[in-house]
mmCIF file of C-alpha atoms in Angstrom:
data_model
loop_
_atom_site.group_PDB
_atom_site.id
_atom_site.type_symbol
_atom_site.label_atom_id
_atom_site.label_comp_id
_atom_site.label_asym_id
_atom_site.label_seq_id
_atom_site.Cartn_x
_atom_site.Cartn_y
_atom_site.Cartn_z
ATOM 1 C CA LEU A 168 -8.265 -14.344 74.149
ATOM 2 C CA LEU A 169 -11.032 -16.850 74.724
ATOM 3 C CA HIS A 170 -8.499 -19.395 75.973
ATOM 4 C CA GLN A 171 -7.105 -16.817 78.408
ATOM 5 C CA LEU A 172 -10.598 -15.929 79.548
ATOM 6 C CA GLU A 173 -11.362 -19.590 80.213
ATOM 7 C CA GLN A 174 -8.243 -19.767 82.376
ATOM 8 C CA ALA A 175 -9.392 -16.783 84.424
ATOM 9 C CA SER A 176 -10.743 -17.892 87.733
ATOM 10 C CA GLU A 177 -14.445 -18.073 88.486
ATOM 11 C CA HIS A 178 -14.246 -14.748 90.316
ATOM 12 C CA HIS A 179 -16.342 -11.781 89.309
ATOM 13 C CA TYR A 180 -14.284 -8.710 88.367
ATOM 14 C CA ASP A 181 -15.043 -5.037 88.907
ATOM 15 C CA PHE A 182 -13.778 -3.927 85.530
ATOM 16 C CA ALA A 183 -12.568 -5.404 82.247
ATOM 17 C CA LEU A 184 -10.645 -3.447 79.643
ATOM 18 C CA ILE A 185 -10.280 -5.298 76.350
ATOM 19 C CA THR A 186 -7.916 -3.969 73.700
ATOM 20 C CA VAL A 187 -8.087 -5.957 70.485
ATOM 21 C CA GLY A 188 -7.971 -5.465 66.746
ATOM 22 C CA THR A 189 -4.478 -4.192 66.026
ATOM 23 C CA ASN A 190 -3.059 -7.633 65.287
ATOM 24 C CA ASP A 191 -6.135 -8.331 63.184
ATOM 25 C CA ILE A 192 -5.416 -5.252 61.082
ATOM 26 C CA LEU A 193 -1.802 -6.299 60.565
ATOM 27 C CA GLY A 194 -2.680 -9.953 60.057
ATOM 28 C CA PHE A 195 -5.401 -9.267 57.507
ATOM 29 C CA THR A 196 -8.085 -11.035 59.574
ATOM 30 C CA ARG A 197 -11.362 -11.084 57.687
ATOM 31 C CA THR A 198 -13.862 -8.723 59.273
ATOM 32 C CA ASN A 199 -16.670 -11.305 59.398
ATOM 33 C CA ILE A 200 -14.434 -13.623 61.466
ATOM 34 C CA LEU A 201 -13.368 -10.768 63.728
ATOM 35 C CA GLU A 202 -16.983 -9.691 64.234
ATOM 36 C CA LYS A 203 -18.084 -13.207 65.184
ATOM 37 C CA HIS A 204 -15.205 -13.733 67.629
ATOM 38 C CA LEU A 205 -15.546 -10.300 69.210
ATOM 39 C CA SER A 206 -19.285 -10.665 69.795
ATOM 40 C CA PHE A 207 -18.734 -14.005 71.516
ATOM 41 C CA LEU A 208 -15.821 -12.618 73.565
ATOM 42 C CA LEU A 209 -17.900 -9.693 74.832
ATOM 43 C CA GLU A 210 -20.766 -11.993 75.796
ATOM 44 C CA GLN A 211 -18.355 -14.081 77.863
ATOM 45 C CA VAL A 212 -16.572 -11.136 79.501
ATOM 46 C CA LYS A 213 -19.881 -9.559 80.506
ATOM 47 C CA LYS A 214 -20.572 -12.685 82.566
ATOM 48 C CA LYS A 215 -17.412 -11.991 84.586
ATOM 49 C CA SER A 216 -17.447 -8.198 84.943
ATOM 50 C CA ASP A 217 -19.919 -5.407 85.676
ATOM 51 C CA TYR A 218 -18.032 -2.820 83.636
ATOM 52 C CA VAL A 219 -16.615 -3.772 80.248
ATOM 53 C CA VAL A 220 -14.758 -1.365 77.985
ATOM 54 C CA LEU A 221 -13.626 -2.289 74.492
ATOM 55 C CA THR A 222 -10.778 -0.442 72.819
ATOM 56 C CA ILE A 223 -8.785 -0.755 69.637
ATOM 57 C CA GLY A 224 -5.098 0.163 69.533
ATOM 58 C CA GLY A 225 -3.665 3.420 68.263
ATOM 59 C CA ARG A 226 -3.173 4.689 64.730
ATOM 60 C CA MET A 227 -1.379 2.214 62.537
ATOM 61 C CA ASP A 228 -0.074 4.935 60.232
ATOM 62 C CA TYR A 229 2.059 6.273 63.116
ATOM 63 C CA VAL A 230 3.827 2.948 63.729
ATOM 64 C CA PRO A 231 7.486 3.379 62.699
ATOM 65 C CA LEU A 232 7.925 -0.238 61.568
ATOM 66 C CA ILE A 233 5.167 -0.032 58.956
ATOM 67 C CA PRO A 234 6.500 1.099 55.578
ATOM 68 C CA LYS A 235 4.990 4.395 54.447
ATOM 69 C CA ILE A 236 3.512 2.781 51.341
ATOM 70 C CA PHE A 237 1.224 0.597 53.542
ATOM 71 C CA ARG A 238 0.250 3.139 56.182
ATOM 72 C CA LYS A 239 -2.829 4.483 54.383
ATOM 73 C CA HIS A 240 -4.130 0.946 53.870
ATOM 74 C CA PHE A 241 -3.715 0.074 57.558
ATOM 75 C CA TYR A 242 -5.255 3.359 58.657
ATOM 76 C CA GLU A 243 -8.317 2.796 56.454
ATOM 77 C CA LYS A 244 -8.709 -0.809 57.593
ATOM 78 C CA GLY A 245 -8.447 0.376 61.195
ATOM 79 C CA ALA A 246 -11.222 2.897 60.559
ATOM 80 C CA ARG A 247 -13.485 0.177 59.139
ATOM 81 C CA ILE A 248 -12.787 -2.077 62.104
ATOM 82 C CA ALA A 249 -13.411 0.781 64.559
ATOM 83 C CA LYS A 250 -16.798 1.385 62.946
ATOM 84 C CA MET A 251 -17.611 -2.320 63.271
ATOM 85 C CA PHE A 252 -16.438 -2.298 66.929
ATOM 86 C CA THR A 253 -18.778 0.633 67.637
ATOM 87 C CA THR A 254 -21.742 -1.380 66.375
ATOM 88 C CA ILE A 255 -20.734 -4.563 68.225
ATOM 89 C CA ALA A 256 -20.151 -2.652 71.472
ATOM 90 C CA GLU A 257 -23.576 -0.996 71.229
ATOM 91 C CA LYS A 258 -25.263 -4.352 70.567
ATOM 92 C CA ASN A 259 -23.526 -5.837 73.606
ATOM 93 C CA GLY A 260 -24.072 -2.885 75.933
ATOM 94 C CA VAL A 261 -20.386 -2.103 76.452
ATOM 95 C CA LEU A 262 -18.471 1.131 76.012
ATOM 96 C CA PHE A 263 -16.155 1.424 73.013
ATOM 97 C CA LEU A 264 -13.201 3.827 73.092
ATOM 98 C CA ASP A 265 -11.761 4.364 69.638
ATOM 99 C CA LEU A 266 -8.121 4.945 70.522
ATOM 100 C CA ALA A 267 -7.140 4.780 66.857
ATOM 101 C CA HIS A 268 -8.941 8.063 66.244
ATOM 102 C CA ASP A 269 -8.153 9.848 69.501
ATOM 103 C CA ASP A 270 -5.693 12.642 68.684
ATOM 104 C CA ILE A 271 -4.754 13.222 72.333
ATOM 105 C CA ILE A 272 -3.523 9.650 72.693
ATOM 106 C CA ASN A 273 -1.947 9.361 69.245
ATOM 107 C CA GLN A 274 -0.144 12.673 68.779
ATOM 108 C CA PRO A 275 2.825 11.912 71.069
ATOM 109 C CA PHE A 276 3.353 8.592 69.274
ATOM 110 C CA LYS A 277 3.495 10.469 65.965
ATOM 111 C CA ASP A 278 5.651 13.354 67.173
ATOM 112 C CA TYR A 279 8.064 11.407 69.392
ATOM 113 C CA PRO A 280 8.101 7.768 68.263
ATOM 114 C CA GLU A 281 11.542 7.164 69.774
ATOM 115 C CA GLN A 282 10.110 8.024 73.200
ATOM 116 C CA TYR A 283 6.886 5.990 72.991
ATOM 117 C CA PHE A 284 7.726 2.882 70.945
ATOM 118 C CA CYS A 285 9.939 -0.097 71.766
ATOM 119 C CA ARG A 286 13.032 -0.657 69.659
ATOM 120 C CA ASP A 287 10.998 -3.060 67.483
ATOM 121 C CA GLY A 288 9.159 -0.023 66.092
ATOM 122 C CA LEU A 289 5.810 -1.768 66.503
ATOM 123 C CA HIS A 290 4.830 -1.983 70.165
ATOM 124 C CA PRO A 291 4.516 0.846 72.673
ATOM 125 C CA ASN A 292 7.187 0.887 75.343
ATOM 126 C CA GLU A 293 6.514 1.354 79.066
ATOM 127 C CA ARG A 294 6.179 5.114 78.649
ATOM 128 C CA GLY A 295 3.786 4.626 75.717
ATOM 129 C CA TYR A 296 1.553 2.231 77.633
ATOM 130 C CA GLN A 297 1.608 4.478 80.712
ATOM 131 C CA PHE A 298 0.597 7.499 78.637
ATOM 132 C CA ALA A 299 -2.224 5.571 76.934
ATOM 133 C CA TYR A 300 -3.409 4.171 80.286
ATOM 134 C CA ASN A 301 -3.570 7.637 81.837
ATOM 135 C CA GLN A 302 -5.551 8.982 78.879
ATOM 136 C CA ILE A 303 -7.977 6.049 78.970
ATOM 137 C CA LYS A 304 -8.455 6.443 82.716
ATOM 138 C CA HIS A 305 -9.057 10.196 82.315
ATOM 139 C CA THR A 306 -11.589 9.588 79.529
ATOM 140 C CA LEU A 307 -13.467 6.969 81.543
ATOM 141 C CA HIS A 308 -13.625 9.220 84.606
ATOM 142 C CA HIS A 309 -14.724 12.181 82.479
ATOM 143 C CA GLN A 310 -17.547 10.088 80.982
ATOM 144 C CA GLY A 311 -18.597 8.918 84.447
ATOM 145 C CA TYR A 312 -18.016 5.307 83.502
ATOM 146 C CA LEU A 313 -16.008 4.275 86.565
ATOM 147 C CA PRO A 314 -18.339 4.807 89.526
ATOM 148 C CA PHE A 315 -16.812 1.865 91.384
ATOM 149 C CA MET A 316 -13.432 3.644 91.526
ATOM 150 C CA THR A 317 -14.725 5.707 94.461
ATOM 151 C CA GLN A 318 -15.016 2.469 96.445
ATOM 152 C CA PRO A 319 -12.311 -0.091 97.196
ATOM 153 C CA LEU A 320 -11.975 -2.652 94.440
ATOM 154 C CA ASN A 321 -12.624 -6.260 95.297
ATOM 155 C CA ARG A 322 -9.529 -8.406 95.765
ATOM 156 C CA HIS A 323 -9.819 -10.229 92.472
ATOM 157 C CA ILE A 324 -7.621 -8.840 89.738
ATOM 158 C CA ALA A 325 -8.338 -10.196 86.284
ATOM 159 C CA PRO A 326 -5.387 -11.544 84.336
ATOM 160 C CA SER A 327 -4.239 -9.621 81.314
ATOM 161 C CA LEU A 328 -6.208 -10.591 78.229
ATOM 162 C CA SER A 329 -4.051 -9.396 75.392
#
């Protein structure tokens, strides 16, 4: 992500939504390394955007590709990482949305995986991402976190950092 951020232009962006952590759960990234990298990433993103929101992906125990025997482990690791993200976000003055523990976002993925996951059984499909986006947007509006959305956005759209 840092490499992608460096490639982003020198423009200032209205809003940055960062979703990280899911690959770190699956890849067994050590939490001390993740904490160090995330803190640095947030410091850098805050220089480029007025509003920064950090999220972690959905519940790993609902991912069809993950064998049932490993689902509890991934769910528990996700919970530990979400707790760490909460602390890091508070220290950096950014909002953290814990999507992994948001039942409204996760329930359709559990109940209808064939409708919300790609054929690989790991990644959300277009419908899954659209559903998650709408829920995130609703949550941010409900919390009053997107005051700039009542005004036209500036012309600079940040590249995807995922």
